Coordinates of C-alpha atoms and ligand atoms in Angstrom, one line a residue:
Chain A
X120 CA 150.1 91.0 106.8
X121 CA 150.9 92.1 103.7
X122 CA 147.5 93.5 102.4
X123 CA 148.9 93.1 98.6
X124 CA 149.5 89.4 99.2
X125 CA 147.2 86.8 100.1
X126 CA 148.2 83.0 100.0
X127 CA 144.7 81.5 100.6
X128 CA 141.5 83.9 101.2
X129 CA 139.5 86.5 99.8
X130 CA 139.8 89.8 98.0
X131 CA 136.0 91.1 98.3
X132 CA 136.7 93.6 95.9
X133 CA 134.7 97.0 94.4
X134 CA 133.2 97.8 97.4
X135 CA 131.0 101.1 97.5
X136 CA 133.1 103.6 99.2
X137 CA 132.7 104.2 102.9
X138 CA 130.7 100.9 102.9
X139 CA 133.3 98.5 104.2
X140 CA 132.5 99.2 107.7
X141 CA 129.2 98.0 107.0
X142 CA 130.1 95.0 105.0
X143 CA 132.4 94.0 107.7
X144 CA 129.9 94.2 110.4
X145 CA 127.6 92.2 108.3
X146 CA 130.1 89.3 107.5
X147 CA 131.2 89.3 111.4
X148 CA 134.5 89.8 110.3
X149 CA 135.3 90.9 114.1
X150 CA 135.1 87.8 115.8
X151 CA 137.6 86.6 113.6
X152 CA 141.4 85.6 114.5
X153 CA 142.2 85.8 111.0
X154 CA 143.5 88.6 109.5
X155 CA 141.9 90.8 107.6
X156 CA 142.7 94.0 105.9
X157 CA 140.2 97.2 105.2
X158 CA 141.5 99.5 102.3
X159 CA 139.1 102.5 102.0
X160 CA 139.1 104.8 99.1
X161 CA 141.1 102.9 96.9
X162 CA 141.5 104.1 93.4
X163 CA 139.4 102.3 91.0
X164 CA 139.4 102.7 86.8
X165 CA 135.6 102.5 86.8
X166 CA 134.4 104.4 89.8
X167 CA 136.8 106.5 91.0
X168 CA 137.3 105.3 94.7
X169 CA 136.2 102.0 95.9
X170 CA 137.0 99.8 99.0
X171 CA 138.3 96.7 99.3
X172 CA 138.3 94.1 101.8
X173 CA 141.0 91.3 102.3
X174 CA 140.9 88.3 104.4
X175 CA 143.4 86.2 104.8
X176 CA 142.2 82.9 105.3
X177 CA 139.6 80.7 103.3
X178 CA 136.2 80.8 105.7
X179 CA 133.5 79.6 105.2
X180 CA 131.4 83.2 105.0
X181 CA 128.1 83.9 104.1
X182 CA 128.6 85.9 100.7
X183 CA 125.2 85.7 99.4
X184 CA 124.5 88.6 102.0
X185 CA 126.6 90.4 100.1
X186 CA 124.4 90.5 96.8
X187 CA 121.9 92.0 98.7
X188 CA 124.2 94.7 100.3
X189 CA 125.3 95.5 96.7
X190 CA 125.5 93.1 93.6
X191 CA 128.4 95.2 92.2
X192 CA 131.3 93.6 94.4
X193 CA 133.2 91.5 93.3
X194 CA 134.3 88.7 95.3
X195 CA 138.2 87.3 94.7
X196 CA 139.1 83.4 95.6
X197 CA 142.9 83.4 96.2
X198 CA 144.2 79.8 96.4
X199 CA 148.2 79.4 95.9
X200 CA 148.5 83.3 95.4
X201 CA 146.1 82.7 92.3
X202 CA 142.9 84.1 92.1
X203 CA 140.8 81.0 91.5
X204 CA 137.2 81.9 91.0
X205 CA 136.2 85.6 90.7
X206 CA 132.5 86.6 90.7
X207 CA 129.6 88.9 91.9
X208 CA 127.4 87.4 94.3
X209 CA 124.1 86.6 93.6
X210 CA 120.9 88.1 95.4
X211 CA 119.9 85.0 97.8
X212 CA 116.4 84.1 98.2
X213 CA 116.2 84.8 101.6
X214 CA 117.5 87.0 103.9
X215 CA 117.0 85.3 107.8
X216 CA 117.9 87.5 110.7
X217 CA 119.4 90.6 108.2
X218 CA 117.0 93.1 107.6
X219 CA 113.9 93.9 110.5
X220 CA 110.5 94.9 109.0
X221 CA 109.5 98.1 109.6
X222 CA 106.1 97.9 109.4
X223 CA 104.5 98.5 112.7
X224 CA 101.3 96.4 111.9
X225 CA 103.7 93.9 111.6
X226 CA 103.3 90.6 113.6
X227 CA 107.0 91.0 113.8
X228 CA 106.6 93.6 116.1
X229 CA 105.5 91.8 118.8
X230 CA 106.1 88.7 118.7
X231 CA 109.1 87.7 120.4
X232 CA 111.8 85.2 119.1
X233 CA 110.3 85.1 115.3
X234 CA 113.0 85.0 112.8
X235 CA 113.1 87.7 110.7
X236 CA 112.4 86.4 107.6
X237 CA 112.4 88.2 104.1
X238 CA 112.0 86.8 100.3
X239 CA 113.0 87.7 97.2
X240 CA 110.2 88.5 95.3
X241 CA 110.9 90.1 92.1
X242 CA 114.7 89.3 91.0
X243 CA 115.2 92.1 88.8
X244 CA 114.0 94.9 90.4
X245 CA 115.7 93.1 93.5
X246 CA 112.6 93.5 95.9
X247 CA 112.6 91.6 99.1
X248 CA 109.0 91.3 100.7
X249 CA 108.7 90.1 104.9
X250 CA 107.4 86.4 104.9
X251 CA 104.7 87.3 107.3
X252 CA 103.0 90.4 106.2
X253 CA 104.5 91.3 102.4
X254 CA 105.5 94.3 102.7
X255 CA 108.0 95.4 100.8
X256 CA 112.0 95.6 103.1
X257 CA 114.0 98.7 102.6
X258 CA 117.5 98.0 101.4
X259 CA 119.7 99.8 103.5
X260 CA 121.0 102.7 102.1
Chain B
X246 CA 98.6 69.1 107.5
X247 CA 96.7 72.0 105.4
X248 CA 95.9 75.5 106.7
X249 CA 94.1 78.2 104.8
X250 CA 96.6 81.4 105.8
X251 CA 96.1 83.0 101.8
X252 CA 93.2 82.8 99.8
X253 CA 97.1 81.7 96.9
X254 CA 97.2 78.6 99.3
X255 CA 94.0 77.4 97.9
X256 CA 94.4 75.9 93.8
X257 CA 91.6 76.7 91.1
X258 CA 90.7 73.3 91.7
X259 CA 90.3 72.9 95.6
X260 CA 88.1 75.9 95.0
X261 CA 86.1 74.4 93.0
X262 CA 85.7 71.6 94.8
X263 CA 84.7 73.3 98.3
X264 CA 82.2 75.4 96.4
X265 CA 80.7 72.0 95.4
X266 CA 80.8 70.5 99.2
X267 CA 79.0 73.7 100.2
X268 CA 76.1 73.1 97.3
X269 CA 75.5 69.8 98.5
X270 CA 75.3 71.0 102.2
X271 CA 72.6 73.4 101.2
X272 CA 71.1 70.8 99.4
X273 CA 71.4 68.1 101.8
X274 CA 71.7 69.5 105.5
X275 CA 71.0 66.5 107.7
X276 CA 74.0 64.2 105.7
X277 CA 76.4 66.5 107.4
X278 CA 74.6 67.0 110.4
X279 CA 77.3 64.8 112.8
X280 CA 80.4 64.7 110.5
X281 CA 81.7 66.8 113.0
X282 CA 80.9 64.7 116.3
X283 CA 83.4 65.0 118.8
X284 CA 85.3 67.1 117.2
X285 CA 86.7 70.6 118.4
X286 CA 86.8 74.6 117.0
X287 CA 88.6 77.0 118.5
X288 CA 88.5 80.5 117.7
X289 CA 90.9 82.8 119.2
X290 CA 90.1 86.1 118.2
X291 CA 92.4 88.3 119.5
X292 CA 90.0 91.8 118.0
X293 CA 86.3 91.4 118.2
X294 CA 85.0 90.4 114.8
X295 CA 81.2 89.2 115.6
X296 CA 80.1 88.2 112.5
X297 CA 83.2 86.1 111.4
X298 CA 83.3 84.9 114.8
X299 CA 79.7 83.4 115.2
X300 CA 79.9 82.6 111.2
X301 CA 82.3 80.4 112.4
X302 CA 81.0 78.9 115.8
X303 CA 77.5 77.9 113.4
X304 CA 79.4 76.6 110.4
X305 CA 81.0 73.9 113.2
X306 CA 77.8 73.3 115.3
X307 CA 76.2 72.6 112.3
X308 CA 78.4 70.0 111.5
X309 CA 77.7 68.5 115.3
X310 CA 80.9 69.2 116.4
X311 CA 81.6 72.0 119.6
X312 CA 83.5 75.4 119.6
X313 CA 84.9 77.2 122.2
X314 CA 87.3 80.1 122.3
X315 CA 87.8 83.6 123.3
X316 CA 86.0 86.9 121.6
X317 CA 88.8 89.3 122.5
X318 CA 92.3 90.2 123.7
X319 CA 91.2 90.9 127.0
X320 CA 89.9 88.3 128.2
X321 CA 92.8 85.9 126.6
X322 CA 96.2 85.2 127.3
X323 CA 97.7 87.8 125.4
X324 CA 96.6 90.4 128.3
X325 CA 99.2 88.2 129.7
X326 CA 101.7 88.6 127.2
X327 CA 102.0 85.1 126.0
X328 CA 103.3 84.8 122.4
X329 CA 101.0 83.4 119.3
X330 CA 103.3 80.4 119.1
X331 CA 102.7 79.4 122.8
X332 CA 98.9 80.3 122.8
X333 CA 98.3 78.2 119.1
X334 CA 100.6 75.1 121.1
X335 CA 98.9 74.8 124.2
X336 CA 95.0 75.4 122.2
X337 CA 96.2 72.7 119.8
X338 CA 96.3 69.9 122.6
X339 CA 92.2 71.1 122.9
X340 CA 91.2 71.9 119.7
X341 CA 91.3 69.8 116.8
X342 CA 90.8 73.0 114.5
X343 CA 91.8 76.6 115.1
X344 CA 90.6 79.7 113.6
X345 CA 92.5 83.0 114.8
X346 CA 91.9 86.4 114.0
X347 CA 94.5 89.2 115.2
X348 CA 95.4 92.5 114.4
X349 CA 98.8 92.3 113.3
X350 CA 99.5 91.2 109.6
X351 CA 101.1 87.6 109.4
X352 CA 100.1 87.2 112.9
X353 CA 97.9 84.1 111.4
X354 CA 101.1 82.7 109.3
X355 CA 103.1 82.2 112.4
X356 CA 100.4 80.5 114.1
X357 CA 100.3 77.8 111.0
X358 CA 104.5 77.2 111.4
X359 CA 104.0 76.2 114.8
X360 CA 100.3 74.6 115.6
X361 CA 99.6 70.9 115.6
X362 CA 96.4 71.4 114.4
X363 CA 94.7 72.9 111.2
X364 CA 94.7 77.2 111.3
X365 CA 92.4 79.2 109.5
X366 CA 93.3 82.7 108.9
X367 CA 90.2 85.0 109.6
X368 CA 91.4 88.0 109.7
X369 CA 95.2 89.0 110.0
X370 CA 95.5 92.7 110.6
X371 CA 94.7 94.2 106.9
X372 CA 96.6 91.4 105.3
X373 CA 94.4 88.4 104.0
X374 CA 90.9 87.3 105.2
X375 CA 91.1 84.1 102.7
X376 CA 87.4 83.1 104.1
X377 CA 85.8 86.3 103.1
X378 CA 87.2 85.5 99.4
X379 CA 85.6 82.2 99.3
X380 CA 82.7 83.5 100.7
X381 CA 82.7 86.3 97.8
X382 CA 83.9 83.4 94.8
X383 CA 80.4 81.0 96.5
X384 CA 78.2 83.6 96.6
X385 CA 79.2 84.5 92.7
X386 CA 79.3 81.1 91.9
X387 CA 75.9 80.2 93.2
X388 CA 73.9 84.0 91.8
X389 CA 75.7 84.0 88.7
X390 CA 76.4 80.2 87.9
X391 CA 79.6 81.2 86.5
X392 CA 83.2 82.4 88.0
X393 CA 84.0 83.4 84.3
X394 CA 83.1 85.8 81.7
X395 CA 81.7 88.6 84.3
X396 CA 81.9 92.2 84.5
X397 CA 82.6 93.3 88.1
X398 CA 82.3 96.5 89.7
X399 CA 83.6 97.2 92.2
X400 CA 82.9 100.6 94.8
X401 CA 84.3 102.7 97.4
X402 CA 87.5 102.0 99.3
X403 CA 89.6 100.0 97.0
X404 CA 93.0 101.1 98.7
X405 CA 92.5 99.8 102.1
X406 CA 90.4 97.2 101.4
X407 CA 91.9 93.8 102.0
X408 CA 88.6 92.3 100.9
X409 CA 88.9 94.0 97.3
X410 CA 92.9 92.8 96.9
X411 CA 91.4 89.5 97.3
X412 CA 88.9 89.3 95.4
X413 CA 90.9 91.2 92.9
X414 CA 93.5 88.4 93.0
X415 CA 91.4 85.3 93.4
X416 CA 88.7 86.2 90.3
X417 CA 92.0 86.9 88.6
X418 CA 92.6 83.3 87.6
X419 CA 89.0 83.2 85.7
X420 CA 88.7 84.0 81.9
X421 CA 87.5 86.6 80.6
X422 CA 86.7 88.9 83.6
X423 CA 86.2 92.6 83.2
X424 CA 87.2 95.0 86.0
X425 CA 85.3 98.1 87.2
X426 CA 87.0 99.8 89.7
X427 CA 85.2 102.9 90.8
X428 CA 87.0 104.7 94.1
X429 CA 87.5 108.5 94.6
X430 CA 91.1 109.2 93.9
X431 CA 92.2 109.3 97.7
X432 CA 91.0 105.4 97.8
X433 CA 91.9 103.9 94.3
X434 CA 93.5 100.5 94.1
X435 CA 97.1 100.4 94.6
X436 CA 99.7 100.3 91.9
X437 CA 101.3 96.9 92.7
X438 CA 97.5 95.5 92.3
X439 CA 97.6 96.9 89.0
X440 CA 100.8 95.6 87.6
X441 CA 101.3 92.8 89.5
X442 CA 97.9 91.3 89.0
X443 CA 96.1 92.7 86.8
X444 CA 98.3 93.7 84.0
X445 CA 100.2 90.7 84.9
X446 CA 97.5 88.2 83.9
X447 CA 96.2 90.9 81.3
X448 CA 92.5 91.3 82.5
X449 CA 91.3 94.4 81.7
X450 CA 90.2 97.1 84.0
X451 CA 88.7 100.6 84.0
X452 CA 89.5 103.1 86.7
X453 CA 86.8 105.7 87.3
X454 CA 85.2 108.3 90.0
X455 CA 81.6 107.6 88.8
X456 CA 79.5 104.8 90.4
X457 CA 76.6 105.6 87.9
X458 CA 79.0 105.7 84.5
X459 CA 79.1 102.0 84.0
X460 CA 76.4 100.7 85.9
X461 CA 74.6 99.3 82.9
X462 CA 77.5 96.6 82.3
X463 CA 78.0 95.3 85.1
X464 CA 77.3 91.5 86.1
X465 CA 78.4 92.1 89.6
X466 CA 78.9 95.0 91.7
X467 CA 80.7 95.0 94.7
X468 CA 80.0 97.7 97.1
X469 CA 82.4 98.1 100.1
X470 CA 82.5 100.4 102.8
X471 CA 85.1 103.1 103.5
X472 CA 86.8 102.3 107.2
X473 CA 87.0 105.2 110.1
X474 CA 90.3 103.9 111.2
X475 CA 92.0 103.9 107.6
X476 CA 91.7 108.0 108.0
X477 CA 94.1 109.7 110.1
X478 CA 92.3 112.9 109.4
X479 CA 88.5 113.0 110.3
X480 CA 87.5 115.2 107.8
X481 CA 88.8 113.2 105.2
X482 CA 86.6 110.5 106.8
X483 CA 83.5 112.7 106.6
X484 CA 84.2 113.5 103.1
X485 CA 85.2 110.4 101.5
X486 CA 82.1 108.4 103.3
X487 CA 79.2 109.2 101.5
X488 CA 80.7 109.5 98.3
X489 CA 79.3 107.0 96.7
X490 CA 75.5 105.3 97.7
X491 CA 73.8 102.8 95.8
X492 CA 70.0 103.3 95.9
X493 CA 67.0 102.3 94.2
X494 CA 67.1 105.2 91.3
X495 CA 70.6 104.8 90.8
X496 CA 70.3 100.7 89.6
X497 CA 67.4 101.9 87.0
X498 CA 70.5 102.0 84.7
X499 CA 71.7 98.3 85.7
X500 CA 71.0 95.3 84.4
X501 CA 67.8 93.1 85.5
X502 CA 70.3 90.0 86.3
X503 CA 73.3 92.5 88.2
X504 CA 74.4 91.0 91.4
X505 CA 74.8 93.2 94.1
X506 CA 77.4 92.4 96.8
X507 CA 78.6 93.4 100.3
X508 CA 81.3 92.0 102.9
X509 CA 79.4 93.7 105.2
X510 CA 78.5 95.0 108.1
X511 CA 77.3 98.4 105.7
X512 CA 77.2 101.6 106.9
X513 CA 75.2 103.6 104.7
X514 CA 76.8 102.8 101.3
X515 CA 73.8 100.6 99.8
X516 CA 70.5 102.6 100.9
X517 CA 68.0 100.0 102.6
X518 CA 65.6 100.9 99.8
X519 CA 68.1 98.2 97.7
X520 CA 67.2 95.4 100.2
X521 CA 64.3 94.4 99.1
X522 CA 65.1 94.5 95.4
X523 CA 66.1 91.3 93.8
X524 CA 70.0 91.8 92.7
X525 CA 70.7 92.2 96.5
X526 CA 72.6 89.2 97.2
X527 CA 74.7 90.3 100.1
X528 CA 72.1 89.0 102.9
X529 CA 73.0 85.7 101.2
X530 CA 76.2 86.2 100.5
X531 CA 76.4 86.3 105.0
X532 CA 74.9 83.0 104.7
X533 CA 76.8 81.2 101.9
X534 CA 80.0 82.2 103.9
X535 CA 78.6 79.7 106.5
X536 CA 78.6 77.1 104.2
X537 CA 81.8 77.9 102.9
X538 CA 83.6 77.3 106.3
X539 CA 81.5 74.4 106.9
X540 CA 83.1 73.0 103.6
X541 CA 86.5 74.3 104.4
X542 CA 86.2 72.6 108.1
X543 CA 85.6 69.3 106.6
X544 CA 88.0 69.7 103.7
X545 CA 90.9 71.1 107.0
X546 CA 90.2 68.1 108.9
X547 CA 90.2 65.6 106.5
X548 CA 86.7 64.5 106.6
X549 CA 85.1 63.3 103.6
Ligands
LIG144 ZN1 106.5 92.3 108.2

């Protein structure tokens, strides 16, 4: 693969750096056969060193989990070696099965096979509350 | 299907309207004497809460329908383990309502997503207690003959308590409304109250230590007590308990038509010397919450 070049896929692009591992995990990149590239501590104008992941194939993946990792990616759309659509993702309403509520007076805590559910309650200050008790989620750091 | 989970689920309107159902009941008892025939209550109350519980069990029997139930974890199937989701299925097929109350916050949401049959929250940890809200917005409504244009006090553990938040949010829809909220600092409301209801809606609020500073305006003052288990530390506890007790010299300042109000049970925050005086609503306030659920049970199971 020639991590420069992608025919059909996506740059995901502006990464924070050292956070690609992460990102990857969270995408489920690994149980992939496509190819995908992990450039860590790449030079970038605006903040110095960024990472960048390529994949080289058009999936279907789930990049709304992304706005809620960090909105300051930017996610690349190579079709024909042309980027086609370049964009941040925004912060989805819901995050199922992502983050687990921490708070231990939680009925999420006992409970078994309850979805984790959490809701984006206040856009701008990008705060996520649990469905089932309100509390507030912890973005991962 | 309707369940009351949040005091939020409930519209200005459907408020309204079950506070009317529950004047008419008090007015005219034997009409609703068998609306409820045949029909089952369940209460699964997974922490003892007597007074809710039996609150509950009357509000239905009164109606001429039958309860049955458990009064604690113990005795139920969660000693067992079995999950809320299985427990509110298999109750469903011999209930045809179900009120739950458990200790862990949302526990009474994920009943709702999975029962067959109506829930109502009553009690979910230190999350929501949406009856004790209507019980509070009755018992206001029926004293005062108003849910608008009121100063309300209100005294003692306003961090913890879910009871306040609720009341808090729920009177926050009315015009005109005037908050007192008098806490020690330890216990004073939190800030997402503040700007995410209050200052939100802009009602206006005063914050202060001194249960005796603003007596004389209030309409209503709602006394609540301060919690053992909210205190990690027992001297905290000790100190924090007494600090504020509303007697007989103190409500000299107060007005002649103040409402005095109390979830209940007390401890010793309203001296008994305040019982017998006529602004002490909060025996009644026990007793319009009866006729709340009444109206709620009939509104839940679509009986007219
Ligand atoms: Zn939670």
């Amino acid at each position: 693969m020639n991590i420069d070049s992608i025919k059909n896929g996506y740059v995901i692009d502006h990464i924070k750096p050292g956070k690609s591992l992460e990102i990857y995990e969270y995408l489920n990149l690994g149980n992939l056969d496509t190819q995908v590239a992990i450039i860590k501590n790449a030079k970038s104008k605006k903040t110095g060193k960024k990472d960048i992941i390529k994949i080289d194939e058009l999936l279907d993946i789930n990049i709304d989990i992304l706005g809620y990792l960090d909105p300051n990616i930017t996610i690349n759309k190579i079709q024909n070696d042309k980027i086609v659509e370049k964009f941040h993702p925004q912060l989805p309403e819901r995050l199922i099965n992502i983050v687990k509520c921490k708070n231990p007076r939680c009925i999420t805590s006992i409970e078994q096979n309850l979805p984790q559910i959490c809701e984006l309650t206040d856009r701008k200050n990008a705060i996520y509350r649990c469905k089932y008790c309100e509390e507030k989620v912890q973005k991962p750091e | 299907m309707k369940h009351l989970i949040d005091i939020k689920d409930l519209s200005t309107q459907e408020i309204e309207d079950l506070i009317k159902v529950a004047e008419d009941i008090i007015k005219n008892k034997e009409k609703y004497s068998e609306k409820c025939k045949g029909k089952k209550l369940a209460t699964l109350f997974y922490e003892p809460s007597t007074r809710t519980r039996l609150s509950f069990e009357a509000a239905m029997l009164e109606l001429g329908g039958n309860v049955l139930g458990f009064s604690s974890a113990q005795t139920s199937s969660a000693a067992k383990g079995e999950s809320i989701s299985d427990t509110v299925k298999v109750i469903g097929g011999y209930a045809d309502i179900i009120v739950i109350r458990h200790p862990k916050e949302g526990s009474a949401l994920v009943a709702s997503m999975k029962s067959d049959v109506p829930i109502i929250n009553a009690g979910d940890g230190g999350h929501n207690h949406p009856t004790q809200t209507l019980t509070d917005l009755i018992t206001i409504q029926m004293e005062k003959c108003r849910l608008s244009n009121l100063n309300i006090g209100i005294c003692g553990d306003l961090k913890f308590g879910r009871t306040v938040h609720s009341l808090i949010t729920a009177m926050s829809r009315y015009k005109n409304i005037k908050f007192y909220l008098i806490s020690p600092k330890e216990l004073k409301i939190p800030d997402y109250i503040k700007t995410n209801i209050l200052e939100k809606n802009n009602i206006s609020y005063i914050e202060t230590k001194d249960i005796e500073e603003y007596l004389g305006d209030l309409d209503i003052l709602y006394m609540t007590r301060v919690q053992k288990e909210r205190f990690f530390n027992e001297d905290d506890y000790i100190r924090l308990k007494d600090y504020y007790i509303l007697n007989k010299e103190k409500l000299k300042k107060a007005k002649e038509d103040l409402c005095i109000m109390h979830p209940l049970p007390r401890v010793n925050e309203i001296a008994v010397d305040v019982d017998e005086d006529k602004r002490a609503a909060y025996f009644k306030q026990a007793k319009y919450g009866k006729y709340i659920r009444m109206a709620l049970i009939l509104k839940l199971l679509e009986i007219e």
